[in-house]
Amino acid sequence: YRNQALYIVEEIARTVDRIIRNTDRPVVIVVQGDHGPGSELRWDNIQLTNKIERHGIFNA
């Protein structure tokens, strides 16, 4: 998971840099996820899933 997180952070940073570099006007960039992490997701038993964690949304 750590390597995946590091990879996506680097990809987001490169993408944001490229957008800013290739525009002549001010931009607004929203980085957003559609759901929270699944570190406590239990596909086999939804009652044991941490629903607060899973339903949290990442916005930056």
Tab-separated table of N, CA and C in Angstrom:
chain	number	residue	atom	x	y	z
A	1	TYR	N	0.827	-1.198	0.000
A	1	TYR	CA	0.000	0.000	0.000
A	1	TYR	C	0.867	1.257	0.000
A	2	ARG	N	1.956	1.220	0.750
A	2	ARG	CA	2.834	2.391	0.821
A	2	ARG	C	3.351	2.767	-0.558
A	3	ASN	N	3.816	1.777	-1.310
A	3	ASN	CA	4.341	2.055	-2.653
A	3	ASN	C	3.259	2.591	-3.578
A	4	GLN	N	2.050	2.088	-3.452
A	4	GLN	CA	0.946	2.592	-4.265
A	4	GLN	C	0.655	4.050	-3.924
A	5	ALA	N	0.653	4.368	-2.642
A	5	ALA	CA	0.393	5.750	-2.220
A	5	ALA	C	1.491	6.681	-2.727
A	6	LEU	N	2.745	6.263	-2.607
A	6	LEU	CA	3.854	7.084	-3.104
A	6	LEU	C	3.752	7.292	-4.607
A	7	TYR	N	3.400	6.241	-5.333
A	7	TYR	CA	3.267	6.334	-6.790
A	7	TYR	C	2.194	7.348	-7.175
A	8	ILE	N	1.022	7.250	-6.565
A	8	ILE	CA	-0.071	8.138	-6.964
A	8	ILE	C	0.210	9.578	-6.577
A	9	VAL	N	0.877	9.797	-5.448
A	9	VAL	CA	1.248	11.161	-5.056
A	9	VAL	C	2.185	11.760	-6.099
A	10	GLU	N	3.151	10.979	-6.559
A	10	GLU	CA	4.081	11.463	-7.584
A	10	GLU	C	3.362	11.740	-8.901
A	11	GLU	N	2.451	10.863	-9.289
A	11	GLU	CA	1.694	11.054	-10.531
A	11	GLU	C	0.822	12.303	-10.457
A	12	ILE	N	0.166	12.506	-9.336
A	12	ILE	CA	-0.666	13.702	-9.166
A	12	ILE	C	0.195	14.953	-9.250
A	13	ALA	N	1.340	14.947	-8.574
A	13	ALA	CA	2.230	16.116	-8.597
A	13	ALA	C	2.706	16.411	-10.015
A	14	ARG	N	3.083	15.381	-10.763
A	14	ARG	CA	3.530	15.589	-12.156
A	14	ARG	C	2.401	16.136	-13.020
A	15	THR	N	1.211	15.599	-12.830
A	15	THR	CA	0.064	16.046	-13.619
A	15	THR	C	-0.283	17.499	-13.317
A	16	VAL	N	-0.308	17.859	-12.044
A	16	VAL	CA	-0.596	19.246	-11.658
A	16	VAL	C	0.467	20.180	-12.220
A	17	ASP	N	1.726	19.800	-12.091
A	17	ASP	CA	2.812	20.624	-12.646
A	17	ASP	C	2.647	20.822	-14.149
A	18	ARG	N	2.296	19.757	-14.861
A	18	ARG	CA	2.123	19.836	-16.314
A	18	ARG	C	0.952	20.756	-16.680
A	19	ILE	N	-0.139	20.660	-15.953
A	19	ILE	CA	-1.294	21.529	-16.217
A	19	ILE	C	-0.913	22.991	-16.017
A	20	ILE	N	-0.259	23.285	-14.909
A	20	ILE	CA	0.134	24.669	-14.610
A	20	ILE	C	1.127	25.188	-15.638
A	21	ARG	N	2.078	24.365	-16.013
A	21	ARG	CA	3.114	24.769	-16.962
A	21	ARG	C	2.551	25.038	-18.367
A	22	ASN	N	1.502	24.328	-18.736
A	22	ASN	CA	0.977	24.408	-20.102
A	22	ASN	C	-0.246	25.299	-20.250
A	23	THR	N	-0.464	26.206	-19.324
A	23	THR	CA	-1.593	27.125	-19.449
A	23	THR	C	-1.114	28.564	-19.284
A	24	ASP	N	-1.821	29.457	-19.937
A	24	ASP	CA	-1.486	30.880	-19.854
A	24	ASP	C	-2.371	31.633	-18.867
A	25	ARG	N	-3.333	30.951	-18.289
A	25	ARG	CA	-4.259	31.625	-17.383
A	25	ARG	C	-4.312	30.874	-16.050
A	26	PRO	N	-4.814	31.520	-15.015
A	26	PRO	CA	-4.921	30.850	-13.711
A	26	PRO	C	-5.853	29.638	-13.802
A	27	VAL	N	-5.522	28.620	-13.068
A	27	VAL	CA	-6.344	27.409	-13.070
A	27	VAL	C	-6.719	27.034	-11.642
A	28	VAL	N	-7.800	26.305	-11.528
A	28	VAL	CA	-8.205	25.699	-10.263
A	28	VAL	C	-8.142	24.195	-10.474
A	29	ILE	N	-7.406	23.521	-9.628
A	29	ILE	CA	-7.250	22.071	-9.750
A	29	ILE	C	-7.821	21.433	-8.488
A	30	VAL	N	-8.770	20.532	-8.667
A	30	VAL	CA	-9.383	19.820	-7.552
A	30	VAL	C	-8.969	18.360	-7.654
A	31	VAL	N	-8.373	17.843	-6.592
A	31	VAL	CA	-8.015	16.425	-6.528
A	31	VAL	C	-9.022	15.778	-5.590
A	32	GLN	N	-9.735	14.774	-6.099
A	32	GLN	CA	-10.837	14.218	-5.319
A	32	GLN	C	-10.919	12.715	-5.534
A	33	GLY	N	-11.262	12.001	-4.472
A	33	GLY	CA	-11.513	10.568	-4.557
A	33	GLY	C	-12.997	10.299	-4.383
A	34	ASP	N	-13.456	9.169	-4.884
A	34	ASP	CA	-14.889	8.877	-4.801
A	34	ASP	C	-15.274	8.096	-3.550
A	35	HIS	N	-14.297	7.579	-2.815
A	35	HIS	CA	-14.581	6.922	-1.535
A	35	HIS	C	-13.301	6.835	-0.730
A	36	GLY	N	-13.444	6.480	0.515
A	36	GLY	CA	-12.286	6.372	1.388
A	36	GLY	C	-11.540	5.073	1.167
A	37	PRO	N	-10.486	4.863	1.953
A	37	PRO	CA	-9.685	3.656	1.807
A	37	PRO	C	-10.468	2.421	2.223
A	38	GLY	N	-9.925	1.285	1.960
A	38	GLY	CA	-10.584	0.033	2.320
A	38	GLY	C	-9.718	-0.839	3.201
A	39	SER	N	-8.951	-0.212	4.104
A	39	SER	CA	-8.058	-1.008	4.948
A	39	SER	C	-8.834	-1.935	5.880
A	40	GLU	N	-10.077	-1.570	6.165
A	40	GLU	CA	-10.914	-2.420	7.015
A	40	GLU	C	-12.163	-2.877	6.261
A	41	LEU	N	-12.036	-2.999	4.942
A	41	LEU	CA	-13.142	-3.470	4.104
A	41	LEU	C	-13.200	-4.988	4.155
A	42	ARG	N	-14.366	-5.518	4.409
A	42	ARG	CA	-14.572	-6.963	4.433
A	42	ARG	C	-15.624	-7.314	3.391
A	43	TRP	N	-15.178	-7.764	2.221
A	43	TRP	CA	-16.107	-8.138	1.157
A	43	TRP	C	-16.998	-9.298	1.601
A	44	ASP	N	-16.459	-10.166	2.445
A	44	ASP	CA	-17.198	-11.356	2.856
A	44	ASP	C	-18.217	-11.084	3.968
A	45	ASN	N	-18.079	-9.931	4.669
A	45	ASN	CA	-18.993	-9.647	5.774
A	45	ASN	C	-19.090	-8.136	5.968
A	46	ILE	N	-20.081	-7.527	5.381
A	46	ILE	CA	-20.234	-6.070	5.414
A	46	ILE	C	-20.388	-5.548	6.845
A	47	GLN	N	-20.933	-6.360	7.748
A	47	GLN	CA	-21.104	-5.918	9.130
A	47	GLN	C	-19.755	-5.675	9.819
A	48	LEU	N	-18.709	-6.334	9.379
A	48	LEU	CA	-17.382	-6.164	9.975
A	48	LEU	C	-16.565	-5.068	9.295
A	49	THR	N	-17.117	-4.477	8.241
A	49	THR	CA	-16.435	-3.395	7.527
A	49	THR	C	-16.535	-2.092	8.309
A	50	ASN	N	-15.452	-1.348	8.338
A	50	ASN	CA	-15.455	-0.012	8.949
A	50	ASN	C	-16.092	0.937	7.933
A	51	LYS	N	-17.390	1.151	8.069
A	51	LYS	CA	-18.145	1.935	7.085
A	51	LYS	C	-17.783	3.418	7.109
A	52	ILE	N	-17.436	3.948	8.277
A	52	ILE	CA	-17.040	5.361	8.356
A	52	ILE	C	-15.771	5.588	7.544
A	53	GLU	N	-14.799	4.697	7.693
A	53	GLU	CA	-13.566	4.815	6.914
A	53	GLU	C	-13.860	4.683	5.415
A	54	ARG	N	-14.630	3.687	5.056
A	54	ARG	CA	-14.881	3.397	3.640
A	54	ARG	C	-15.676	4.507	2.959
A	55	HIS	N	-16.579	5.154	3.682
A	55	HIS	CA	-17.424	6.178	3.073
A	55	HIS	C	-16.827	7.573	3.143
A	56	GLY	N	-15.684	7.704	3.788
A	56	GLY	CA	-15.011	9.003	3.810
A	56	GLY	C	-14.509	9.353	2.415
A	57	ILE	N	-14.575	10.610	2.043
A	57	ILE	CA	-14.148	11.052	0.714
A	57	ILE	C	-12.931	11.947	0.858
A	58	PHE	N	-11.944	11.716	-0.005
A	58	PHE	CA	-10.733	12.524	-0.006
A	58	PHE	C	-10.926	13.727	-0.914
A	59	ASN	N	-10.678	14.909	-0.393
A	59	ASN	CA	-10.702	16.138	-1.186
A	59	ASN	C	-9.457	16.945	-0.853
A	60	ALA	N	-8.840	17.500	-1.864
A	60	ALA	CA	-7.670	18.357	-1.627
A	60	ALA	C	-7.703	19.522	-2.586
